[in-house]
Coordinates of C-alpha atoms and ligand atoms in Angstrom, one line a residue:
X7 CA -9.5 -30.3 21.6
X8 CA -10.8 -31.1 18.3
X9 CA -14.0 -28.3 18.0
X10 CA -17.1 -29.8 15.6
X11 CA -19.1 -27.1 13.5
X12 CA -21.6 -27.5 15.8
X13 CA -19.5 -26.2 19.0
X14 CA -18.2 -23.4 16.6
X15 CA -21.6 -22.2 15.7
X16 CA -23.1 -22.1 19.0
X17 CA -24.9 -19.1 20.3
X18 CA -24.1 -17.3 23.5
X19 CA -27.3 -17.9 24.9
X20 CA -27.1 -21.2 24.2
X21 CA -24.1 -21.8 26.0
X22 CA -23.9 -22.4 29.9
X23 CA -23.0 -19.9 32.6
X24 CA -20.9 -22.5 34.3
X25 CA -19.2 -23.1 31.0
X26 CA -17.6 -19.5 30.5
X27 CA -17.0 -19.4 34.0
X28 CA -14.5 -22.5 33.8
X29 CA -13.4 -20.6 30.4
X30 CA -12.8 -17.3 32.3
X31 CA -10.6 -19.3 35.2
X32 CA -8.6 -21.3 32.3
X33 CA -7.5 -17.9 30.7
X34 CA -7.0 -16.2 34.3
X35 CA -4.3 -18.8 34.8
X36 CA -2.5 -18.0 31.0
X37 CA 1.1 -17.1 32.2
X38 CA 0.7 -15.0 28.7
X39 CA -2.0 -12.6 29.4
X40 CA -1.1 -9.0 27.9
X41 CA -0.5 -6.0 30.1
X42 CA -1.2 -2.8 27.9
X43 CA -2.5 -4.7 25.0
X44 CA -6.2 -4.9 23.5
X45 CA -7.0 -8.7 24.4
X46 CA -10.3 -11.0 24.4
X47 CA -11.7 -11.8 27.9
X48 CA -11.9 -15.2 26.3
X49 CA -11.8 -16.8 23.0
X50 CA -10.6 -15.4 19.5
X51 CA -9.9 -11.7 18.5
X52 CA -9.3 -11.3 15.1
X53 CA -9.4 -8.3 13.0
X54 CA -9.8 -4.9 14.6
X55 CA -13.5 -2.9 13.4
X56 CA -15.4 0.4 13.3
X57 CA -11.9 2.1 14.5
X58 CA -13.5 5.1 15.0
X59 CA -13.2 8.9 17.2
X60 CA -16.6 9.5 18.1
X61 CA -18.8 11.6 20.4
X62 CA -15.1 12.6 22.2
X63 CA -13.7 8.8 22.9
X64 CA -12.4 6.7 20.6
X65 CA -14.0 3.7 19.5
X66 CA -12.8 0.2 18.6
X67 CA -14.5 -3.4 18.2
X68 CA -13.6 -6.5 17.1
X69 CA -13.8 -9.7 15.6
X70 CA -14.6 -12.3 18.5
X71 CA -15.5 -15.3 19.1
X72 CA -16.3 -15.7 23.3
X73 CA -16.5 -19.9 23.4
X74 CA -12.2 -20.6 23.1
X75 CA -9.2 -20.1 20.3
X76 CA -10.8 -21.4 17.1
X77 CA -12.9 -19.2 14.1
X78 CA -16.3 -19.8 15.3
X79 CA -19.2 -18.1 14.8
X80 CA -17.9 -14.1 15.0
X81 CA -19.5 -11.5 16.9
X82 CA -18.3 -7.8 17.3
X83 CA -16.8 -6.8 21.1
X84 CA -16.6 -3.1 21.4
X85 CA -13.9 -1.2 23.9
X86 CA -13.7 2.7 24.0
X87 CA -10.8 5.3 25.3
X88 CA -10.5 8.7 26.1
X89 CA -6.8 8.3 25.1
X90 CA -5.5 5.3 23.2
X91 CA -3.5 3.8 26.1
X92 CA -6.6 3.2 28.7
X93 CA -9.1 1.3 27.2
X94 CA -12.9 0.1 28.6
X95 CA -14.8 -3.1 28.3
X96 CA -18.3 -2.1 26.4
X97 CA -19.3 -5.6 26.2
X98 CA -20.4 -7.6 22.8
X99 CA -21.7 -4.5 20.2
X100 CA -23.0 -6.6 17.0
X101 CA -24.0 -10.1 17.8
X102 CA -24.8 -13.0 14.9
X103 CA -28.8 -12.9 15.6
X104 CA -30.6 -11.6 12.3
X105 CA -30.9 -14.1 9.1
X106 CA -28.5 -11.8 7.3
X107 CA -25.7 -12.4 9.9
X108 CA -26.2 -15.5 11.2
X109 CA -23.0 -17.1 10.5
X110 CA -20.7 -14.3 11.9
X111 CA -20.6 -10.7 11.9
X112 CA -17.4 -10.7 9.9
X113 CA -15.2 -7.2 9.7
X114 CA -16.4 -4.0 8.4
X115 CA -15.9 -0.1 9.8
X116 CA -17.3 3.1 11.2
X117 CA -18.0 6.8 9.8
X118 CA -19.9 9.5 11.9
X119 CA -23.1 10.8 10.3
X120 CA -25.5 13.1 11.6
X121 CA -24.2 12.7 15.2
X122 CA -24.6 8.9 15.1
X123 CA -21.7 6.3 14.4
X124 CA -22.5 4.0 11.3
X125 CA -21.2 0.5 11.4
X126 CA -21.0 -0.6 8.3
X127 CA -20.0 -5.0 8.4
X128 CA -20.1 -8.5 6.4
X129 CA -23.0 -10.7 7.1
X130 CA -21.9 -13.7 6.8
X131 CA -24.6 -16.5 6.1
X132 CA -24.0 -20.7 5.6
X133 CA -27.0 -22.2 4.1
X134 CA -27.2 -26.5 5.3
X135 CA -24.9 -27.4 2.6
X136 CA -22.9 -24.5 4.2
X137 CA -22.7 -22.7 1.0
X138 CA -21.5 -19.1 1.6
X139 CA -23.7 -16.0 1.6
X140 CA -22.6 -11.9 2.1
X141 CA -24.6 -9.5 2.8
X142 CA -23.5 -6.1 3.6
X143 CA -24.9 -5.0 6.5
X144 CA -25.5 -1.2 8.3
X145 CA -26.4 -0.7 11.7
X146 CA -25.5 2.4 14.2
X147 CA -24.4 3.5 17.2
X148 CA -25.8 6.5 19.4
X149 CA -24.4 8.7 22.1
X150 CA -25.6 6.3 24.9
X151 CA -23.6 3.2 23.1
X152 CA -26.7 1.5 21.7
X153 CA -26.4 -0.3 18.8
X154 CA -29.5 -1.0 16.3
X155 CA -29.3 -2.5 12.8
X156 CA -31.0 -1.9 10.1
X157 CA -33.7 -4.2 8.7
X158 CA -32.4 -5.6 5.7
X159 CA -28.7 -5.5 4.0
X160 CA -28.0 -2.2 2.0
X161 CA -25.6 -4.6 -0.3
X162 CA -27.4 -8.1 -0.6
X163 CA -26.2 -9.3 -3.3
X164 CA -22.7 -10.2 -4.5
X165 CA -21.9 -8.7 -7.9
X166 CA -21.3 -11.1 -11.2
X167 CA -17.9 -12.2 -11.8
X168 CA -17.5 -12.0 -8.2
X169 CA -16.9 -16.0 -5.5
X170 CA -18.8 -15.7 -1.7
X171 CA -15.1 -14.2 -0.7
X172 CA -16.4 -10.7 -0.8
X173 CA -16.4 -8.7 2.3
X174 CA -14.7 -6.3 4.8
X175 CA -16.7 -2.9 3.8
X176 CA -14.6 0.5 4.8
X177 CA -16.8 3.9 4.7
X178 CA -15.2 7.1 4.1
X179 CA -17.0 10.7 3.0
X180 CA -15.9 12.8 0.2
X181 CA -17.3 15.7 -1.3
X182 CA -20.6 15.1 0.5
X183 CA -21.1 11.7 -0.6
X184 CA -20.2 8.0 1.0
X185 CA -18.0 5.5 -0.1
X186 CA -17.7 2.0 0.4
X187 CA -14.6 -0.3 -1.1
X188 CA -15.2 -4.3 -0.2
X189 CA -12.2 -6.7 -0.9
X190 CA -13.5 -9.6 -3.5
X191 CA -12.5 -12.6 -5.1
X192 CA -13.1 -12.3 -9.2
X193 CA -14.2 -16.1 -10.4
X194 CA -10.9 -16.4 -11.7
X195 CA -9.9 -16.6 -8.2
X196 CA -7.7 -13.5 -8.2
X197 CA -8.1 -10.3 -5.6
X198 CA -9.8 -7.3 -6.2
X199 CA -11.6 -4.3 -4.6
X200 CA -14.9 -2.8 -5.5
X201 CA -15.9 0.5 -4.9
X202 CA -19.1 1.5 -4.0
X203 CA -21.0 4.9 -3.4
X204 CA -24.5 6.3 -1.6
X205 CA -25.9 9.2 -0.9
X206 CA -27.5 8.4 2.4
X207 CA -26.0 5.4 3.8
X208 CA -28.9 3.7 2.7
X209 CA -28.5 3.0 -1.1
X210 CA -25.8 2.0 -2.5
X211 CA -24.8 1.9 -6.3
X212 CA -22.0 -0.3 -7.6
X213 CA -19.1 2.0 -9.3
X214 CA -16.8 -1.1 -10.2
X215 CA -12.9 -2.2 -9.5
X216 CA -10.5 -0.4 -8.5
X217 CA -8.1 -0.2 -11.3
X218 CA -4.8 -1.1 -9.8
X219 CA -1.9 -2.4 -12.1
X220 CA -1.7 -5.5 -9.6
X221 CA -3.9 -7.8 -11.5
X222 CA -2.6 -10.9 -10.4
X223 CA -1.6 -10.3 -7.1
X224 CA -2.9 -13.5 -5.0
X225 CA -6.8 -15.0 -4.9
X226 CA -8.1 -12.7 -2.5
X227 CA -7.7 -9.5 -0.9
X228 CA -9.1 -8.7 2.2
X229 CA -9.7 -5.8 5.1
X230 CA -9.0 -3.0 2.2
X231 CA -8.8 0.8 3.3
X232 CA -8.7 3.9 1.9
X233 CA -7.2 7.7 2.5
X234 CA -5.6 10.3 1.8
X235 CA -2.1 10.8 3.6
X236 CA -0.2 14.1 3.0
X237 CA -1.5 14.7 -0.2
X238 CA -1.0 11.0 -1.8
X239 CA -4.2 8.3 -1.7
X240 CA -3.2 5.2 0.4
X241 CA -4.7 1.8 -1.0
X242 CA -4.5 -0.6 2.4
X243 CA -5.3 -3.9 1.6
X244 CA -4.3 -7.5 3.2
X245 CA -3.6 -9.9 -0.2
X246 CA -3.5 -13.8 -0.2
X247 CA -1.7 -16.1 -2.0
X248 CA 1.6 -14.2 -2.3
X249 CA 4.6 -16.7 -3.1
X250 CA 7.5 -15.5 -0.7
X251 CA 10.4 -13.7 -2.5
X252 CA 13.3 -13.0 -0.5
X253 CA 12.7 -11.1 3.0
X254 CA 9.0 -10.1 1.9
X255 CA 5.8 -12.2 1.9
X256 CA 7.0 -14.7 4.5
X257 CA 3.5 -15.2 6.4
X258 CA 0.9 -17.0 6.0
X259 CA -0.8 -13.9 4.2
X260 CA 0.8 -10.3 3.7
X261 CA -0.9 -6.9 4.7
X262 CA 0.2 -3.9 2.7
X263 CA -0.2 -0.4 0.4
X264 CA 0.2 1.5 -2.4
X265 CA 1.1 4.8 -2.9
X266 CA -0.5 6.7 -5.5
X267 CA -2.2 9.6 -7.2
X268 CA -5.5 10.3 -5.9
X269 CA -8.3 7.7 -6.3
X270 CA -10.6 8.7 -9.4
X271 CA -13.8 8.0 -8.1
X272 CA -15.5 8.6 -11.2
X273 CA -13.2 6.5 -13.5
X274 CA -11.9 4.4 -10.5
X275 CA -8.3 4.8 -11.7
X276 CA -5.7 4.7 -9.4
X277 CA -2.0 5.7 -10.3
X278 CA 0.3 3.9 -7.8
X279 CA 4.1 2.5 -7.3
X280 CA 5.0 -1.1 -5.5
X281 CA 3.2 -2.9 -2.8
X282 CA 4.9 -2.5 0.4
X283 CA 4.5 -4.8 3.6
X284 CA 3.0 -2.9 7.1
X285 CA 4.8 -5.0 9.1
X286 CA 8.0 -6.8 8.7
X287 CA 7.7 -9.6 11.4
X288 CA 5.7 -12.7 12.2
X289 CA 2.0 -11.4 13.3
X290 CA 0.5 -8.9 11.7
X291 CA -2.9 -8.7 9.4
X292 CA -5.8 -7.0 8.7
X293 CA -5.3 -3.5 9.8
X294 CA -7.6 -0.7 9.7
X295 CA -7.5 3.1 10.1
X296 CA -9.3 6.4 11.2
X297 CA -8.8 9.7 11.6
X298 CA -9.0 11.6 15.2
X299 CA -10.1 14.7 15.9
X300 CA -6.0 16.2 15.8
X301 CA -6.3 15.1 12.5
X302 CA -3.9 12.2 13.1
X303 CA -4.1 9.2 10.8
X304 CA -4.1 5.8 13.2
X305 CA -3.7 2.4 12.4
X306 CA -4.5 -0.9 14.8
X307 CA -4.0 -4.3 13.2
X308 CA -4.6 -7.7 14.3
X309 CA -1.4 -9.1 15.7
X310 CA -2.0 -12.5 14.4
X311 CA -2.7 -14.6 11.3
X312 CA -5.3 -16.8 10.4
X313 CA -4.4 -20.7 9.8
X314 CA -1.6 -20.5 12.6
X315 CA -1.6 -22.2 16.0
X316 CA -1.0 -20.5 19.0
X317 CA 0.5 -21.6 22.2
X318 CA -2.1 -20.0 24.3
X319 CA -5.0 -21.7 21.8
X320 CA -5.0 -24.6 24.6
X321 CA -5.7 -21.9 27.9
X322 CA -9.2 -20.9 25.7
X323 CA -7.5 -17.4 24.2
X324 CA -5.7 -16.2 21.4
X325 CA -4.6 -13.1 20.0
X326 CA -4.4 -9.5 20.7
X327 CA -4.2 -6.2 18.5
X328 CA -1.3 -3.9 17.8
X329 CA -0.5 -0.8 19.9
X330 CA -2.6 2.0 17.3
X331 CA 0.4 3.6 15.2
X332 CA 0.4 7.2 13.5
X333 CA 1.4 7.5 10.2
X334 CA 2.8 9.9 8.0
X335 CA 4.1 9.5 4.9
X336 CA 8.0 10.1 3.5
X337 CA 9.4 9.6 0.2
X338 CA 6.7 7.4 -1.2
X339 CA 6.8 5.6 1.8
X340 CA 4.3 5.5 5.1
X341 CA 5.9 6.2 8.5
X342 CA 5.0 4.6 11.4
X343 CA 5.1 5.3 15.1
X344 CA 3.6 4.9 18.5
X345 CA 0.9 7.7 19.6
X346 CA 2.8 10.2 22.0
X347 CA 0.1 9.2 24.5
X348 CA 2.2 6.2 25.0
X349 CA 4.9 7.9 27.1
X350 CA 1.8 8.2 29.7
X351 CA 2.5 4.5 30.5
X352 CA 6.4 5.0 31.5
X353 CA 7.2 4.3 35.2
X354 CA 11.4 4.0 36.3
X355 CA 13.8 5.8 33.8
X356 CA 17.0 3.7 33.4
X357 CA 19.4 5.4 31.3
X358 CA 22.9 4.0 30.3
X359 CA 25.5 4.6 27.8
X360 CA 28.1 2.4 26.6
X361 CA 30.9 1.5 24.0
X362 CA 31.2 -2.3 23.2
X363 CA 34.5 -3.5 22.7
X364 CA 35.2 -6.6 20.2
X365 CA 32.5 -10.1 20.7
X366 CA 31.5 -8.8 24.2
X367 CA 28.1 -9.4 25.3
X368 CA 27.0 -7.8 28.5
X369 CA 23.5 -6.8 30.6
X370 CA 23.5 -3.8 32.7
X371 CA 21.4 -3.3 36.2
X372 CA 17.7 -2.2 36.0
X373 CA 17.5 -3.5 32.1
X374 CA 15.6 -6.0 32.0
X375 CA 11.8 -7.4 32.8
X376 CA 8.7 -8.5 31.0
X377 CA 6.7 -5.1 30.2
X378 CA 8.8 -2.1 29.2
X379 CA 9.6 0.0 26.8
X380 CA 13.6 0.5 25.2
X381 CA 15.1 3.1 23.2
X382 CA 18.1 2.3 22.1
X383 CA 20.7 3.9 19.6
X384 CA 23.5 2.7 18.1
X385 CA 26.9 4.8 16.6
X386 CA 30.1 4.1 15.9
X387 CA 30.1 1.1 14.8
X388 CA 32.8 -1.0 13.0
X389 CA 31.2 -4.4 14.3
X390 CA 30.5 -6.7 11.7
X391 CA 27.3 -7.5 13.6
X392 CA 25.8 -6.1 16.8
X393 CA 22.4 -6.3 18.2
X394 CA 20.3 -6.8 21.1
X395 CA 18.7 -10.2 23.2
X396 CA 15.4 -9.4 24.7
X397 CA 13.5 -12.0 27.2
X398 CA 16.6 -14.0 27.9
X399 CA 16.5 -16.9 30.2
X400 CA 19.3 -17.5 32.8
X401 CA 20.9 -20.8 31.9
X402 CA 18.6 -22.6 29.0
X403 CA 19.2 -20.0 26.2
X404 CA 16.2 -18.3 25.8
X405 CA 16.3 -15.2 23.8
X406 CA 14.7 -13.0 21.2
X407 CA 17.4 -11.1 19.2
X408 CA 17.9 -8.7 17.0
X409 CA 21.0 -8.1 14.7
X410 CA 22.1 -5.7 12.4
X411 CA 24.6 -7.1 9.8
X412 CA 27.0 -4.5 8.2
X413 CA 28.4 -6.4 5.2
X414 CA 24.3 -7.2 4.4
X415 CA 22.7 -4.2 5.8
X416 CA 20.0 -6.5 7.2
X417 CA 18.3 -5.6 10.6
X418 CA 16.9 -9.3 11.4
X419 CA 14.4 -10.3 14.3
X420 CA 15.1 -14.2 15.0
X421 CA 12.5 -15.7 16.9
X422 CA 13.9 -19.3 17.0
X423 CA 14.8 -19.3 20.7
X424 CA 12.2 -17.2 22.3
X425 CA 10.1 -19.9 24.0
X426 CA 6.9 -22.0 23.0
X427 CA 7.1 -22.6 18.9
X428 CA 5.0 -20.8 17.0
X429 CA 4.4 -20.5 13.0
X430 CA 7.8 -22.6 12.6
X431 CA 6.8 -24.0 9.4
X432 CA 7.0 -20.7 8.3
X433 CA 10.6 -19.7 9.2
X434 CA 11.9 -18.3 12.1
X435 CA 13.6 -14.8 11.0
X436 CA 12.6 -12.4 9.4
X437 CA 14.6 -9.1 8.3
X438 CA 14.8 -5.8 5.7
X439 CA 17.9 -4.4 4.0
X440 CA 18.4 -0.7 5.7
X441 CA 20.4 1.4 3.5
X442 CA 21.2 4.2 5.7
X443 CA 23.6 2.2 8.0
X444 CA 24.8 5.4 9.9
X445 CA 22.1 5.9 12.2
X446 CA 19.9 3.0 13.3
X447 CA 17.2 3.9 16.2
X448 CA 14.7 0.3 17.8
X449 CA 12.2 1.5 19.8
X450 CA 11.0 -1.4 21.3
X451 CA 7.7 -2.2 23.2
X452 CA 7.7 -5.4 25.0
X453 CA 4.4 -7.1 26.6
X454 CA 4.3 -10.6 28.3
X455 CA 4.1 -12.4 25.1
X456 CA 5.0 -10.1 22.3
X457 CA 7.1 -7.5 20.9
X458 CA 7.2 -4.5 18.5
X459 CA 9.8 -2.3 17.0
X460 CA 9.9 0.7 15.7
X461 CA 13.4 1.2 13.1
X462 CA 14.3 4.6 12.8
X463 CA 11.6 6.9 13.3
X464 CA 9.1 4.2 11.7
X465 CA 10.8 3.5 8.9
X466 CA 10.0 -0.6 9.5
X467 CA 7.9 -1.9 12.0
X468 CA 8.8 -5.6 13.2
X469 CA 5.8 -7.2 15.4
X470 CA 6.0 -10.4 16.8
X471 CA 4.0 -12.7 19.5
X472 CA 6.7 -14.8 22.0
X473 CA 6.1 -16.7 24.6
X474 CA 8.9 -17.2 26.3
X475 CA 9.3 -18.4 30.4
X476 CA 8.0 -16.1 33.1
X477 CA 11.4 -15.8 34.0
X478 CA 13.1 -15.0 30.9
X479 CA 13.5 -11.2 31.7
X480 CA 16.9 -10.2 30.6
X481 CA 18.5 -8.1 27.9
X482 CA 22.0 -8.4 27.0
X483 CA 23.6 -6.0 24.4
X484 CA 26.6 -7.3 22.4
X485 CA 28.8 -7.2 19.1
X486 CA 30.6 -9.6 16.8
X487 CA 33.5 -8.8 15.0
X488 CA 34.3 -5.5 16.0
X489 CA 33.0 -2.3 18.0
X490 CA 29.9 -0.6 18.6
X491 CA 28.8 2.0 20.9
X492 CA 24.7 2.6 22.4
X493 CA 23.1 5.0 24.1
X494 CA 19.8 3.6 25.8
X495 CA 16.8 4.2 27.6
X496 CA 14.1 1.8 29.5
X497 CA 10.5 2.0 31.4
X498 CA 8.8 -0.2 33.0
X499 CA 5.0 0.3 31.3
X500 CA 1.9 0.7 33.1
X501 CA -1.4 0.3 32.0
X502 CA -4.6 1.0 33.8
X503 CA -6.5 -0.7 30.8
X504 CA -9.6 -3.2 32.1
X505 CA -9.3 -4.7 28.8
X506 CA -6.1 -6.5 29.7
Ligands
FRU619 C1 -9.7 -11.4 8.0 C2 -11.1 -12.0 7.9 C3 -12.0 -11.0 7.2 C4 -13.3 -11.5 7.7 C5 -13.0 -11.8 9.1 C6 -13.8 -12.9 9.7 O1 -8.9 -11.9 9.0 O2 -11.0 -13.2 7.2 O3 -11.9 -11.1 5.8 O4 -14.3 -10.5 7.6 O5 -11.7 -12.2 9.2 O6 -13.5 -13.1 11.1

């Protein structure tokens, strides 16, 4: 269905009961639904929001738009959890209703203050030529889950030297003061980010660009984040308009950091090494981080990109976030791996252990199925290439596989053969070079239509929406070329989440 700008920028009230009923049936019958992943009731998810721990729960909205799979007119949707793993429908937080806003509530974050959450967003306004407006916008959240804004923007206006593509404010606190960064587009159509400070949450005073040495790194950078990790500042940021080179920058548009020094507020210098990718598969953007109250760092992204079509776009839904992922940070480089809480959703240990002989291929009893979790290491190998086929079909070949090459050192996720097409025109492998080839660890989550793994202790992360049949369960292990031995471990996971 072709949508008009008129159908995209309808309001909820506007919109018929009997409408989103036949919605809610069309996405009840998706043979794709998630099981123990954060998905929209109906519609669009995009970017994960306001990731927050507040008042003992943590709190997480997002980007949404209720009406079917297209970037409409954005609202935020709001789910909570007592433990990252079980998560609760709050219903729609921020809603498009205020002349400052009433194109979308686009993506912004949340910061505790004074026993209140502040949510901190992009207004997003279209005049009738549709000429863009941003305003950045405050509103907060008490104890009971009510959310007011305030009465006017606290940034309305967009800086000189800077286009409309400037948005995506993340708060922190430091030294008793607040911060805001917002990723911009300079008029020369390159990316930047602006940082901002206030004393009350209330006014805010322009402090200028980050100084990165990056200065040509695609025409806009959005969804940028900021903290301190074991000592080092973190500079998050999702770029666009990188040219692939090699395995990196394959998507549509990259998400990514920099390591550096800490950031000079004052001088807003920032001493940093390379840009490195979050994710090194098909589906990842925009992610966003918070501290908890054990002091762990978290990360949820959006597992999806803008601009790409989606086989579940025609059952009225698309998209779904990341399972959250801690990070730490080792040798310039940030860590990342499932929250502990995670092993809460295990049900039915299979454990086996095995030593591949030359080209065999092979599936063992109780391995297999459509949610689950798999540990699996490899040793011993002389293989020329060995790897794992998730969600394989019986007799068409349907399969998702992963390969490690030992001549290349490549670990390689091919998604050519796991089901309904998506993002073709963009390639269908993806892979990084791993240098220490005597160990490698996947720990591999797998939901009805997606999969992420974890290499070696969160070394790379490789995330990747699939939709393959309902009854493409199987995993077969195998090797090329010589022998490899495996030790491996698989639950079926369980979630009690009402937000699946
Ligand atoms: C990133 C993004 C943000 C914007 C939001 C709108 O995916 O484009 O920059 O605030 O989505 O939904």
């Amino acid at each position: 269905m072709e949508w008009t700008r008129e159908q995209r920028y309808r309001r909820l009230h506007e919109v018929k009961p009997t409408e989103l009923e036949q919605l809610e049936k069309k996405v009840a019958n998706s043979p794709w639904r998630q099981t123990f992943h954060i998905q929209p009731q109906t519609g669009l998810l995009n970017d994960p929001n306001g990731f927050s721990f507040y008042n003992g729960e943590y709190h997480l909205f997002y980007q949404w738009f209720p009406l079917g799979a297209v970037h409409g007119l954005k609202h935020w949707y709001h789910v909570s959890s007592p433990d990252l793993v079980n998560w609760r429908q709050e219903g729609t937080a921020i809603e498009p209703d205020r002349d400052f806003d009433s194109h979308g509530v686009y993506s912004g974050s949340g910061l505790e203050h004074d026993g209140l959450l502040y949510l901190m967003y992009t207004g997003n306004v279209r005049d009738k030529d549709w000429n863009r407006f941003s305003h950045q916008c405050m509103a907060f959240m008490d104890k009971e889950g009510k959310i007011k804004k305030f009465d006017s923007p606290v940034i309305p206006d967009i800086p000189e030297g800077y286009t409309d593509h400037f948005r995506d404010p993340k708060l922190w606190k430091q030294n008793d003061k607040f911060y805001a960064i917002i990723g911009a587009q300079r008029v020369n159509e390159t990316g930047v980010i602006l940082l901002y400070s206030s004393s009350d949450l209330k006014e805010w005073k322009l402090h200028g660009e980050i100084q990165t040495n990056l200065s040509e790194f695609g025409f806009m950078w959005e969804c940028p984040d900021y903290f301190e990790l074991d000592g080092q500042g973190i500079l998050l940021f999702s770029p666009q308009g990188l040219e692939p080179q090699g395995d990196k920058y394959n998507n549509i548009y990259q998400s990514g950091y920099l390591v550096g020094d800490l950031l000079d507020v004052d001088s807003l210098e920032f001493e940093h090494g390379p840009f490195h990718e979050l994710d090194h598969g098909f589906d990842f953007y925009a992610p966003q981080t918070m501290v908890d109250d054990k002091g762990r760092r978290l990360l949820i992204g959006w597992m999806g990109l803008p601009e790409i079509e989606y086989p579940t776009d025609k059952e009225g839904w698309a998209h779904c976030l990341t399972i959250p992922r801690v990070l730490h940070l080792q040798e310039g480089q940030i860590l990342q791996q499932p929250p502990e809480e995670f092993i809460n959703l295990r049900k039915n240990n299979v454990s086996i252990k095995d030593e591949l002989q030359t080209d065999e291929i092979k599936s063992y009893s109780g391995i297999q199925g459509e949610q689950y979790e798999l540990i699996c290491d490899w040793m011993n190998v002389d293989a020329r290439e060995f790897g794992l086929e998730l969600r394989t079909g019986s007799e068409e070949e349907e399969k998702t596989v992963i390969s490690y090459h030992t001549a290349t050192k490549k670990l390689t996720l091919d998604r050519t053969l796991s089901g309904q097409p998506v993002g073709h025109a963009y390639g269908t492998t993806r892979s990084c070079t791993l240098e220490d080839t005597n160990k490698l660890r996947l720990r591999i989550f797998v939901d009805t239509s997606s999969v992420e793994i974890f290499v070696n202790e969160g070394q790379y992360v490789f995330t990747a929406r699939i939709f393959p049949k309902e009854t493409s369960t199987g995993v077969r292990f195998y090797t090329k070329g010589g022998r490899a031995a495996f030790e491996a471990e698989k639950w079926d996971l369980q979630s009690d989440s009402q937000t699946v």
